[in-house]
Short mmCIF file of C-alpha atoms and ligand atoms in Angstrom, two decimals:
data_model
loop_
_atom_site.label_atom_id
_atom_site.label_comp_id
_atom_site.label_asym_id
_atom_site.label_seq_id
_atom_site.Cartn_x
_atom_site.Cartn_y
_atom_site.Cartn_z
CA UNK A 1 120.51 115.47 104.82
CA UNK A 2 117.30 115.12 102.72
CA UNK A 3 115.46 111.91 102.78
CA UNK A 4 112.91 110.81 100.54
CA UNK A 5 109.86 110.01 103.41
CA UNK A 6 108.43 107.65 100.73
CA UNK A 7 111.45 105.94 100.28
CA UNK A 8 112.27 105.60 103.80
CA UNK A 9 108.67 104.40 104.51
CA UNK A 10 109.13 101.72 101.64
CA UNK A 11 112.51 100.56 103.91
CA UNK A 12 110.34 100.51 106.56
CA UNK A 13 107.35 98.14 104.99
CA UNK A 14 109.81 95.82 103.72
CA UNK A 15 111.70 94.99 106.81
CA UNK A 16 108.19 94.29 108.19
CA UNK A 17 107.10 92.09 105.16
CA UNK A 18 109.68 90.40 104.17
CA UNK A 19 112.13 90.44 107.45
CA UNK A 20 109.08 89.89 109.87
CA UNK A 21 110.78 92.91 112.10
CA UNK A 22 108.34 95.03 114.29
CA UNK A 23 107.10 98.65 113.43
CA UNK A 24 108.68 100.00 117.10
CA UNK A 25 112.21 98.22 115.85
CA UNK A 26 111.97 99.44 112.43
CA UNK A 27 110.29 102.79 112.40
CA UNK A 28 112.72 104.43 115.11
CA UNK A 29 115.37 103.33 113.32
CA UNK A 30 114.76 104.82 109.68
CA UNK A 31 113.17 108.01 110.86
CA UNK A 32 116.52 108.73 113.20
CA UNK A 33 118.39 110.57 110.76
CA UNK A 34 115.60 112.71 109.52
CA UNK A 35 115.34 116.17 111.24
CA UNK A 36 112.52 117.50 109.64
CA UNK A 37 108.99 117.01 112.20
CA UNK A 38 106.84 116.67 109.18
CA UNK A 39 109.06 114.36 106.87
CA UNK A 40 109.25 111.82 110.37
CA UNK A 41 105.10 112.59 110.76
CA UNK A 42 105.03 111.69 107.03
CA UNK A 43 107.07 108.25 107.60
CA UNK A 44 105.40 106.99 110.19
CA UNK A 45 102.05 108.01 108.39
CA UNK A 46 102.51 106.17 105.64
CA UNK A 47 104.33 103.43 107.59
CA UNK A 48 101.12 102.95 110.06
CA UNK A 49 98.49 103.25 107.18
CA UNK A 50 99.77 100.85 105.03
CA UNK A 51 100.30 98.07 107.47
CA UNK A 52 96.54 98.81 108.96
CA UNK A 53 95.15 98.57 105.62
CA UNK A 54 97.65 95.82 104.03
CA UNK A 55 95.67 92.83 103.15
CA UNK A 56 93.30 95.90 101.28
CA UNK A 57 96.10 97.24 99.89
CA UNK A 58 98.26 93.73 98.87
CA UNK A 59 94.48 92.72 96.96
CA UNK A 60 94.22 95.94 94.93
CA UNK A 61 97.99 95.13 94.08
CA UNK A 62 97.65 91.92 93.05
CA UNK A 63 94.55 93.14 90.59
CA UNK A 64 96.67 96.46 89.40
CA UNK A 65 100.22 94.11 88.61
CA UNK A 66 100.61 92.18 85.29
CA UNK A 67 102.69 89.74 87.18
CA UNK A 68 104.33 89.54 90.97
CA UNK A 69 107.49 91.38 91.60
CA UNK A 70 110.65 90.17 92.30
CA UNK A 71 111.47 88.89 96.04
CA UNK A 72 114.86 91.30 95.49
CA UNK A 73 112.20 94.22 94.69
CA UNK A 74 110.27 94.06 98.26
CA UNK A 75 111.12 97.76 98.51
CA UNK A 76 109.47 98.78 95.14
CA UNK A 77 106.06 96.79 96.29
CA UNK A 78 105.98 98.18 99.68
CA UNK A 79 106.19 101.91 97.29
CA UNK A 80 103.28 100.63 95.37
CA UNK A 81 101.93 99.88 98.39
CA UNK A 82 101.78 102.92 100.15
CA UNK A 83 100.92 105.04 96.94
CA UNK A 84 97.82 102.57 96.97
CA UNK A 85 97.23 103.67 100.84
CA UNK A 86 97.49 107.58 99.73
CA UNK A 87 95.06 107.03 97.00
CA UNK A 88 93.05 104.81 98.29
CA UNK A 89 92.63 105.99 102.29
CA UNK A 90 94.16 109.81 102.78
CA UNK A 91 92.38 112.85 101.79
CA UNK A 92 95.75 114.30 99.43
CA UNK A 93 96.01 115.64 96.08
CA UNK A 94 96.35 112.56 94.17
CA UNK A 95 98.46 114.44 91.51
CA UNK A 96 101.04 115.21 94.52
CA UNK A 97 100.57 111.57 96.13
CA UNK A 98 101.23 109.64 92.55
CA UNK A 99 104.69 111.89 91.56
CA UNK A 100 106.00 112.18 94.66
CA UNK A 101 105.45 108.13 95.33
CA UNK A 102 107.23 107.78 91.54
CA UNK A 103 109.97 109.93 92.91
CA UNK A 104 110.62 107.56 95.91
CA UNK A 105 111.40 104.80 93.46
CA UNK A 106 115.14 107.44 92.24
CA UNK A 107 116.12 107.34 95.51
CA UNK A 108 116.14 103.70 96.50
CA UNK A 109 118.13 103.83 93.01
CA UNK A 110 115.17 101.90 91.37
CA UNK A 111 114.98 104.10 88.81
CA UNK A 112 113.73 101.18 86.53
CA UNK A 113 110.30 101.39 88.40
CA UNK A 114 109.38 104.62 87.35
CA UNK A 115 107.64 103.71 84.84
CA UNK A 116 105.82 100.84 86.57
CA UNK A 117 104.86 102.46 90.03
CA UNK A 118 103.46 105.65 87.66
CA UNK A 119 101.40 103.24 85.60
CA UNK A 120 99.61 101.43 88.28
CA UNK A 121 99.04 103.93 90.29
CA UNK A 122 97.24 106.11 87.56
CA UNK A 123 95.61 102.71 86.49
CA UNK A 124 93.99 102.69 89.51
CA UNK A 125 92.90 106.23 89.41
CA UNK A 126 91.59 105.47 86.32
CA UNK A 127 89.32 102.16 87.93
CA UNK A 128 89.43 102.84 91.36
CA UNK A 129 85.46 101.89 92.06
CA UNK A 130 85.88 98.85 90.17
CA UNK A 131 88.85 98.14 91.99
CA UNK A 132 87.21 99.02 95.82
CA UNK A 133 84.15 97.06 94.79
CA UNK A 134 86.40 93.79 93.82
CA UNK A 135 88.48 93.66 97.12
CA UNK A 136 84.98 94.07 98.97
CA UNK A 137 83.78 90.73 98.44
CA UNK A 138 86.37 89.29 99.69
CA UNK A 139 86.60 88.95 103.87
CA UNK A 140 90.32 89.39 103.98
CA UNK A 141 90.78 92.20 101.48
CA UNK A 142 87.07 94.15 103.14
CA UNK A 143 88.57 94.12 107.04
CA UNK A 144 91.97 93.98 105.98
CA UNK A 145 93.24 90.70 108.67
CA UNK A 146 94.28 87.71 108.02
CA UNK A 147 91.93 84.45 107.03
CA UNK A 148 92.73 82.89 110.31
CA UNK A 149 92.65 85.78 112.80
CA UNK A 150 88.60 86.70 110.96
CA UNK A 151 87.97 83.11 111.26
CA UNK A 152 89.15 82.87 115.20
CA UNK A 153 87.67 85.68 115.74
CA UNK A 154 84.09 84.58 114.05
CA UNK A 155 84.07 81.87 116.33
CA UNK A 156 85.38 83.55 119.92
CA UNK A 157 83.18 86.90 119.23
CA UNK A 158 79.70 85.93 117.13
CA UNK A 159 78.17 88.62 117.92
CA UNK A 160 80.88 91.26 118.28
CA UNK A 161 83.66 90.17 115.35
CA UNK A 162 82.57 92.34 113.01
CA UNK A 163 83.17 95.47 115.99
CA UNK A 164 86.31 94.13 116.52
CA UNK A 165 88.04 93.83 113.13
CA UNK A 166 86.42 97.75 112.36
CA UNK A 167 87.61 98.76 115.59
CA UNK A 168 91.19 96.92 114.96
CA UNK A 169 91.13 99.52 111.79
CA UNK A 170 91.17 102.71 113.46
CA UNK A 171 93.52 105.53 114.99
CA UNK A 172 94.16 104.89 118.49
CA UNK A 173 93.12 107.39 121.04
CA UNK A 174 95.65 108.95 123.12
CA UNK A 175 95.43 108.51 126.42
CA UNK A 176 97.29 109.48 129.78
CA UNK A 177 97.36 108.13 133.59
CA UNK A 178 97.81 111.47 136.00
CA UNK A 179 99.94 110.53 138.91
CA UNK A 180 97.52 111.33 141.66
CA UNK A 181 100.32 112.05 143.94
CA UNK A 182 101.21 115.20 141.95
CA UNK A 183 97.88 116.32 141.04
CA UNK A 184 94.25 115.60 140.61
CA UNK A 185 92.61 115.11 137.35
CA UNK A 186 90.75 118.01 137.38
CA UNK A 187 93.55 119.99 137.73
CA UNK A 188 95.37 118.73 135.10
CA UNK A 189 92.67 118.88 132.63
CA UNK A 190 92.51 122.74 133.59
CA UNK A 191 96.89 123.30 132.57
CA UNK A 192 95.68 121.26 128.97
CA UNK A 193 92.76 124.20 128.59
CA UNK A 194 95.15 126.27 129.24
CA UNK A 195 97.33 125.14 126.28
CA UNK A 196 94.18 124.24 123.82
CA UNK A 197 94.78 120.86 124.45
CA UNK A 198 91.51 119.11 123.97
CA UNK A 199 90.93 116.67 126.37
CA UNK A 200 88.22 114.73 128.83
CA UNK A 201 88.16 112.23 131.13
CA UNK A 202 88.04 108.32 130.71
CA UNK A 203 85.06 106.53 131.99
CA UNK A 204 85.84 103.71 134.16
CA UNK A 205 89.61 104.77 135.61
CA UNK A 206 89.44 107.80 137.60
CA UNK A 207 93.40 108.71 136.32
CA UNK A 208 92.90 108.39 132.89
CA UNK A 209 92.63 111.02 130.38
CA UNK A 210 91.76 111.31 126.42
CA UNK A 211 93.15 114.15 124.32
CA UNK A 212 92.05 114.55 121.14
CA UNK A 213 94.78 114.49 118.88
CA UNK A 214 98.32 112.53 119.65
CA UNK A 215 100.93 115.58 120.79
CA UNK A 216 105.24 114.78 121.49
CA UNK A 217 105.02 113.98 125.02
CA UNK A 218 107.66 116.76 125.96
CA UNK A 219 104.57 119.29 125.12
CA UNK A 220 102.71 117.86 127.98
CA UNK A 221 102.89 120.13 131.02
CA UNK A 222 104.83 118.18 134.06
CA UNK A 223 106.03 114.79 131.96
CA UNK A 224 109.55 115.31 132.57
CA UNK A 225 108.51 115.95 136.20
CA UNK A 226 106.48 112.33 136.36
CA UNK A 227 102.70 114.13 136.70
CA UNK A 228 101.74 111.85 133.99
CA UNK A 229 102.24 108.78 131.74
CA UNK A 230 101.14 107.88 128.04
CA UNK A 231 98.80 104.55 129.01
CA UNK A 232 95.82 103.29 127.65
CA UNK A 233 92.65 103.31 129.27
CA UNK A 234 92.45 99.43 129.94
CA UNK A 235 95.89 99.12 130.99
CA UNK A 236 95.26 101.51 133.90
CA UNK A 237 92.38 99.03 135.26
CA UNK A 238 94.59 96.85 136.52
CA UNK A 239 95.57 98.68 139.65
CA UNK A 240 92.54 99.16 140.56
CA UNK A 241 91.56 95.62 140.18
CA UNK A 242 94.64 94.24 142.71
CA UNK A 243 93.21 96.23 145.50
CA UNK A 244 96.27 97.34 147.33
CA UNK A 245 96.90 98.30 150.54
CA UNK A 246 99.20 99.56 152.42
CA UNK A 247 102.27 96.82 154.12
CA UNK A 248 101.73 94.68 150.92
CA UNK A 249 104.39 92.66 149.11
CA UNK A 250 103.44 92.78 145.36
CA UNK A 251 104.94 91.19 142.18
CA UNK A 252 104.65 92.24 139.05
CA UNK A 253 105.84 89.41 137.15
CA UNK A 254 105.96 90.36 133.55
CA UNK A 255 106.81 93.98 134.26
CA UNK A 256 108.34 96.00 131.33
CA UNK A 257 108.24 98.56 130.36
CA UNK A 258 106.29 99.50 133.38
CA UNK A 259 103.65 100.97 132.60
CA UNK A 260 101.59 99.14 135.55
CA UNK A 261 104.46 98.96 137.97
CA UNK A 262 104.42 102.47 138.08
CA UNK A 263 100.47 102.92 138.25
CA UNK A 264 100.76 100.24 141.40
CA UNK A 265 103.34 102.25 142.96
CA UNK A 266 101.40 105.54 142.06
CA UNK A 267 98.28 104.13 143.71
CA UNK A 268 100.16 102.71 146.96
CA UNK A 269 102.86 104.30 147.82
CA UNK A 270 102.85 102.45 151.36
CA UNK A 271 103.39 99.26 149.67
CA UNK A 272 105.60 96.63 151.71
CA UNK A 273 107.64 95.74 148.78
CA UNK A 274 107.12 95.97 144.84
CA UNK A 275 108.92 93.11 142.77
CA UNK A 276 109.25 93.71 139.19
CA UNK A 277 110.76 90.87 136.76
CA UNK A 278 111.31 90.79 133.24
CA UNK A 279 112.98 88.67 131.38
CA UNK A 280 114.38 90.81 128.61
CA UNK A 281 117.29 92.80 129.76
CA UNK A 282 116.80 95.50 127.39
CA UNK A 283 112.91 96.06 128.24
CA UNK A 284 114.08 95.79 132.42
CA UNK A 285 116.08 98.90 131.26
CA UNK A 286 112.42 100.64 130.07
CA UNK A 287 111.16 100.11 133.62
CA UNK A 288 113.90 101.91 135.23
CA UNK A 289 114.13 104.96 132.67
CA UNK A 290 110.11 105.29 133.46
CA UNK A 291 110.66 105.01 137.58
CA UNK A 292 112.91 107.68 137.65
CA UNK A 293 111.31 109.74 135.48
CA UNK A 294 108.46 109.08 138.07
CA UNK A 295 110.69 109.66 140.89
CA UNK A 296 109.33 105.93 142.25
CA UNK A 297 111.45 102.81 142.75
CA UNK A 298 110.98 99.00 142.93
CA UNK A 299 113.16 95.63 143.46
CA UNK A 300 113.92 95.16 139.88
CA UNK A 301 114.71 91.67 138.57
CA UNK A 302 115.60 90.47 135.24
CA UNK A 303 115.11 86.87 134.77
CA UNK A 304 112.39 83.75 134.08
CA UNK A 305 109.34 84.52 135.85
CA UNK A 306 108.75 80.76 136.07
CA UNK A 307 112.48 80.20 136.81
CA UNK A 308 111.40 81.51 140.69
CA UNK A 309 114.74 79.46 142.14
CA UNK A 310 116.57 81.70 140.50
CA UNK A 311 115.19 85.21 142.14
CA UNK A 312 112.29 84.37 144.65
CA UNK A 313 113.00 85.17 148.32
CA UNK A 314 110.58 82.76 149.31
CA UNK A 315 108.13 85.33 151.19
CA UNK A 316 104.61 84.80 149.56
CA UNK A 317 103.05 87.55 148.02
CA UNK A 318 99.94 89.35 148.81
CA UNK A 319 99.05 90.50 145.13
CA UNK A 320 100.62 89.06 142.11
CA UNK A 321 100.19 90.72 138.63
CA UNK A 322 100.57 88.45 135.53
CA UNK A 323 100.48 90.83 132.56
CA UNK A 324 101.62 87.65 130.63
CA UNK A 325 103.14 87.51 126.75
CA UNK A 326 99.84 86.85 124.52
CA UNK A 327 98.82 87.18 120.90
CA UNK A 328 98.09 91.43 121.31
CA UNK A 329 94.94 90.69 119.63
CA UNK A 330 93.51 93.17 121.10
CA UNK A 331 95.64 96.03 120.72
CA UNK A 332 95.94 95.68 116.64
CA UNK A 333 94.91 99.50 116.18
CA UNK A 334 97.59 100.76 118.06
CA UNK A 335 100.21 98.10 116.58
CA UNK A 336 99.19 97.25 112.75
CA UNK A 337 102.06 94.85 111.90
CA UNK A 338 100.53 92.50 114.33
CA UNK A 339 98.10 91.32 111.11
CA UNK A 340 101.19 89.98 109.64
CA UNK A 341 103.87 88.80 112.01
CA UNK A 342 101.61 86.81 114.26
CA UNK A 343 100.66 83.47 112.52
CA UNK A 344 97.93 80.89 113.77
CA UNK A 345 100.13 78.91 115.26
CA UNK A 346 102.23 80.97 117.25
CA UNK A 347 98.83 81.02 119.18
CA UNK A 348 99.02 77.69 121.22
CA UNK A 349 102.75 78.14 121.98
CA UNK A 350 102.01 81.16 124.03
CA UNK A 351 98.84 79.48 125.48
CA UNK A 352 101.58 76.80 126.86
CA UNK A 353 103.73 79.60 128.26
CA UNK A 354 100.94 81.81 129.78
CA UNK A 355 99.63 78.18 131.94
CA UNK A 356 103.36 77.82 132.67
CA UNK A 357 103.66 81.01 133.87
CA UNK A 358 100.63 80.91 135.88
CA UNK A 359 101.33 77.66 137.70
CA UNK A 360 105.04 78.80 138.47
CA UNK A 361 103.23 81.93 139.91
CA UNK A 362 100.88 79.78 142.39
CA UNK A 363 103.19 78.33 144.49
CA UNK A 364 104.50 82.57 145.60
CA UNK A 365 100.86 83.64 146.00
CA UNK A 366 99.76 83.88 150.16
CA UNK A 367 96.70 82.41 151.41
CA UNK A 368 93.71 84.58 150.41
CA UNK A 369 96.10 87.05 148.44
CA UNK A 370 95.13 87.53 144.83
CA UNK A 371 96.51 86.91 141.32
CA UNK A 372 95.28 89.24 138.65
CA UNK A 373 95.95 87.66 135.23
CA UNK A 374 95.58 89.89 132.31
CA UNK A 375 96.11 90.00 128.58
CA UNK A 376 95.90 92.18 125.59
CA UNK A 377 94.18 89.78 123.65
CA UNK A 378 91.05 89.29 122.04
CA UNK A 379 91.00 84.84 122.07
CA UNK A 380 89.49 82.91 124.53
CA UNK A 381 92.08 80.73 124.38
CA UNK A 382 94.68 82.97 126.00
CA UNK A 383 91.69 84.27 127.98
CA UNK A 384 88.41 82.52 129.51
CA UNK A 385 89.44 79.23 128.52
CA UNK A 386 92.74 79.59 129.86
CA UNK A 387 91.19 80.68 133.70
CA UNK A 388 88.83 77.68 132.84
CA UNK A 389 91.64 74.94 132.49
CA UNK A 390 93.85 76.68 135.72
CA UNK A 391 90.95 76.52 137.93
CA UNK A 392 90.31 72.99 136.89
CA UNK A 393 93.65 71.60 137.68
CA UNK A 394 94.39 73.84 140.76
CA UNK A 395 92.00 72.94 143.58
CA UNK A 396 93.27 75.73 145.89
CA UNK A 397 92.78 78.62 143.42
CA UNK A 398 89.16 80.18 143.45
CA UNK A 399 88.05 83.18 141.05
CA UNK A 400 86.76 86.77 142.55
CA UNK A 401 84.53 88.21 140.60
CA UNK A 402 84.79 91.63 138.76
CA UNK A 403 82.25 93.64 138.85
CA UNK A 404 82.06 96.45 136.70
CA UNK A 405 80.22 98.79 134.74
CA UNK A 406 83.02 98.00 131.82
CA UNK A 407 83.33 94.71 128.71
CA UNK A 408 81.90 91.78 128.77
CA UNK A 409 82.04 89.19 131.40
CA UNK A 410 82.91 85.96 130.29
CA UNK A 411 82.53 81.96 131.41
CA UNK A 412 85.72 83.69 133.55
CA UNK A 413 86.72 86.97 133.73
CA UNK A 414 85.94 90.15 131.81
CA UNK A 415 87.09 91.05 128.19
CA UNK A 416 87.07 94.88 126.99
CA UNK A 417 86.85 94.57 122.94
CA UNK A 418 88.84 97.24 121.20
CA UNK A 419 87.61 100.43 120.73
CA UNK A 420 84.63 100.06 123.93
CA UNK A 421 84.84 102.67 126.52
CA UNK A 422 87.68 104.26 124.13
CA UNK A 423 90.28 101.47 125.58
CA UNK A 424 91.94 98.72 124.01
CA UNK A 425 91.41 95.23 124.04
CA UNK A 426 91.70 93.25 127.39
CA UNK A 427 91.48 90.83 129.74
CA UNK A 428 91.18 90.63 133.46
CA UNK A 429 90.67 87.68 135.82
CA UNK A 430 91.37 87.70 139.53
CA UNK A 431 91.94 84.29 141.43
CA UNK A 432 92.51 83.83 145.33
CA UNK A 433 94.31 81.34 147.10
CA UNK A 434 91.87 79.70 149.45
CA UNK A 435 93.19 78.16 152.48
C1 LIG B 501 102.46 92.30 128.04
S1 LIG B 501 104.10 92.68 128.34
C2 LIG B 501 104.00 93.40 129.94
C3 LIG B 501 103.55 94.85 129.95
C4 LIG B 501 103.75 95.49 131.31
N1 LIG B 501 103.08 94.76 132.35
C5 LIG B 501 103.29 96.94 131.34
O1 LIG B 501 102.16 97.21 131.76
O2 LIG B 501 104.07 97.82 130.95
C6 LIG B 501 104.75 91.10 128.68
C7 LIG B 501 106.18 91.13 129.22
O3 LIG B 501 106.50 89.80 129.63
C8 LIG B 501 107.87 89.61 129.44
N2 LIG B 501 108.10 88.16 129.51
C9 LIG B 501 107.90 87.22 128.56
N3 LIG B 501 108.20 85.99 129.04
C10 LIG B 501 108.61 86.17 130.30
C11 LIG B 501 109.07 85.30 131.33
N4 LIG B 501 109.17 83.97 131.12
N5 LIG B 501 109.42 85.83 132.51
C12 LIG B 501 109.34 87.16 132.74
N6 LIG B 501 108.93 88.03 131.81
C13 LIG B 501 108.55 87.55 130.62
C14 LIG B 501 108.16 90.27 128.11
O4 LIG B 501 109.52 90.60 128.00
C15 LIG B 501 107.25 91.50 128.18
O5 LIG B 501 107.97 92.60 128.65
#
């Protein structure tokens, strides 16, 4: 069957803008039934780029249209939309980019728009400086993020938000953990030479690898066979930073899809006993596909993390990893739609569940054992502040510090800022138990 990419893109947009559904829920979905590689590239393409650059995008719009569509026509001003992004941020023929977008609008059987997406889009061909240099006064419209997020940002970063909201902008690298039980890095650089697959080593994480351009995983030599995993640079830090060692009992207590229970059991494979709880079913299910596609195993649990009655054996833990639910501030580049679904004040409801989270963790943590917190988020809130108000109120917690030749240490903790050291935004901050 032939699908119209535009089209399908346009589907795509609007179940983000007006349904408030993610780009990994939507995009897989619409792109299933297509079986042409370049039509699916062109999708998720367009589908990407227009979300990044929305609030550029949405300002143009609202300049270009005599007056605002109709809530029922969502579809035909997400297809303005991304003819915008094609003019206005992809090196295309514009002649191709402007008929083909006016051809999207026959098959979501708007035919009626025609007329309308071909007339702003060669209206802004016609004034597209004037149009660039309007939006660029205006903070929202120049970084394309919301009013709040610049603002919170402003105020967290004073030095650094302008970095951040350029860095939140651009394509994501792609990066890998080797399993250093298969293979060292070295080696597996030399089988990606061997294909012409550009790549070098990440600073900072002696498993991590950069390739140049994004490839299907399947073209990777050994990923069926578990000799590596698609993880960002940051993520793979956090092993490191728990210090394993071998007899340890270690819980991972917001686990899926795994991507760090696997690097823990990568790095220490003489590990007492690896817990790994989740509380969504369906993601528990991602951390089992990616074990045994690693050939490694742990004591999965789906449940509350803060619910411990309901799954703790009540043996303490050595290490605890809290990779908690937070804002993703700080990985924006790699998941656009972010700018839109999260609003300012979904912010201090996950505050209240990370401190939740990390006081139900406390009580499991041994004497002199260590919690690492971490986030992917950019606000101090979720980050420094939050270590700041735990180690207040819990007199038996004490923090380690990180040293390290990567981000920025803060009042507590370290932050990475997108894009430094080619790794996404995070946050790390170990605490110990004292006696
Ligand atoms: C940031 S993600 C974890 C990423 C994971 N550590 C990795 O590296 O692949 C946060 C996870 O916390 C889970 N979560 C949210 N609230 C939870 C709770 N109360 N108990 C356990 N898991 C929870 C979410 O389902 C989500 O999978």
């Amino acid at each position: 069957m032939t699908i119209d990419a535009r089209a399908c893109a346009a589907l795509v947009l609007s179940q983000v803008t007006s349904d408030g559904r993610s780009l990994s829920e939507a995009l897989p979905a619409a792109v299933q039934a297509i079986t042409d590689a370049r039509q699916r590239a062109l999708v998720q393409e367009l589908s990407y780029g227009t979300l990044r650059w929305y609030y550029r995008l949405d300002a143009m719009l609202q300049r270009l249209l005599k007056k605002p569509l109709k809530q029922r026509d969502a579809d035909v001003r997400c297809v303005l939309l991304l003819g915008l992004y094609q003019l206005d941020q992809l090196a295309m023929p514009q002649r191709v980019a402007v008929n083909e977008t006016v051809q999207a609008t026959h098959a979501l059987n708007k035919q009626w728009a025609s007329g309308l997406v071909n007339a702003v889009l060669r209206n802004y061909q016609r004034q597209s400086a004037q149009c660039q240099e309007a939006v660029a006064v205006e903070p929202v419209a120049r970084f394309a993020h919301p009013a709040w997020l610049i603002e919170r940002l402003q105020s967290d970063w004073p030095d650094d938000w302008e970095t951040v909201l350029t860095a939140n902008n651009a394509r994501p690298p792609f990066s890998l953990r080797i399993n250093r039980q298969c293979m060292t890095r070295a080696e597996y650089l030399e089988k990606l030479t061997e294909l012409s697959l550009e790549a070098r080593p990440l600073a900072h994480v002696d498993t991590g690898i950069r390739l140049d351009r994004p490839v299907p995983v399947d073209i990777l030599p050994g990923f069926a066979d578990g000799y590596i995993s698609v993880q960002d640079g940051a993520a793979q830090l956090a092993a490191g930073l728990l210090d394993l060692q071998p007899g340890q009992r270690v819980l991972d207590a917001c686990a899926a899809p795994g991507g760090k229970t696997a690097h823990i059991l990568e790095s220490e494979p003489a590990l007492a006993e690896l817990t790994a709880v989740d509380v969504e079913a369906r993601r528990l299910l991602r951390i089992s596909e990616n074990l045994s596609r690693l050939s490694l195993s742990a004591n999965l649990v789906q449940g509350d993390a803060a619910a411990t009655a309901d799954w703790w054996d009540g043996q303490s833990y050595d290490r605890i990893l809290l990779d908690v639910p937070c804002s993703a501030t700080g990985v924006i580049r790699r998941h656009p739609d972010i700018k839109l679904l999260r609003r300012a004040e979904d912010i201090a409801g996950l505050v209240r569940l990370q401190m939740q989270l990390l006081q139900a963790m406390w009580p499991l943590l041994s004497s002199g054992g260590m919690l690492l917190y971490c986030t992917c988020s950019v606000l101090a809130d979720e980050n420094s502040d939050q270590i700041g108000r735990f180690l207040e109120a819990q007199k038996d917690a004490a923090e380690l510090p990180i040293a390290a030749g990567w981000g920025h240490e803060c009042l507590h903790g370290r932050q990475i800022l997108p894009g430094e050291n080619e790794m996404d935004g995070f946050y790390f901050a170990c605490i110990t138990r004292t006696a």
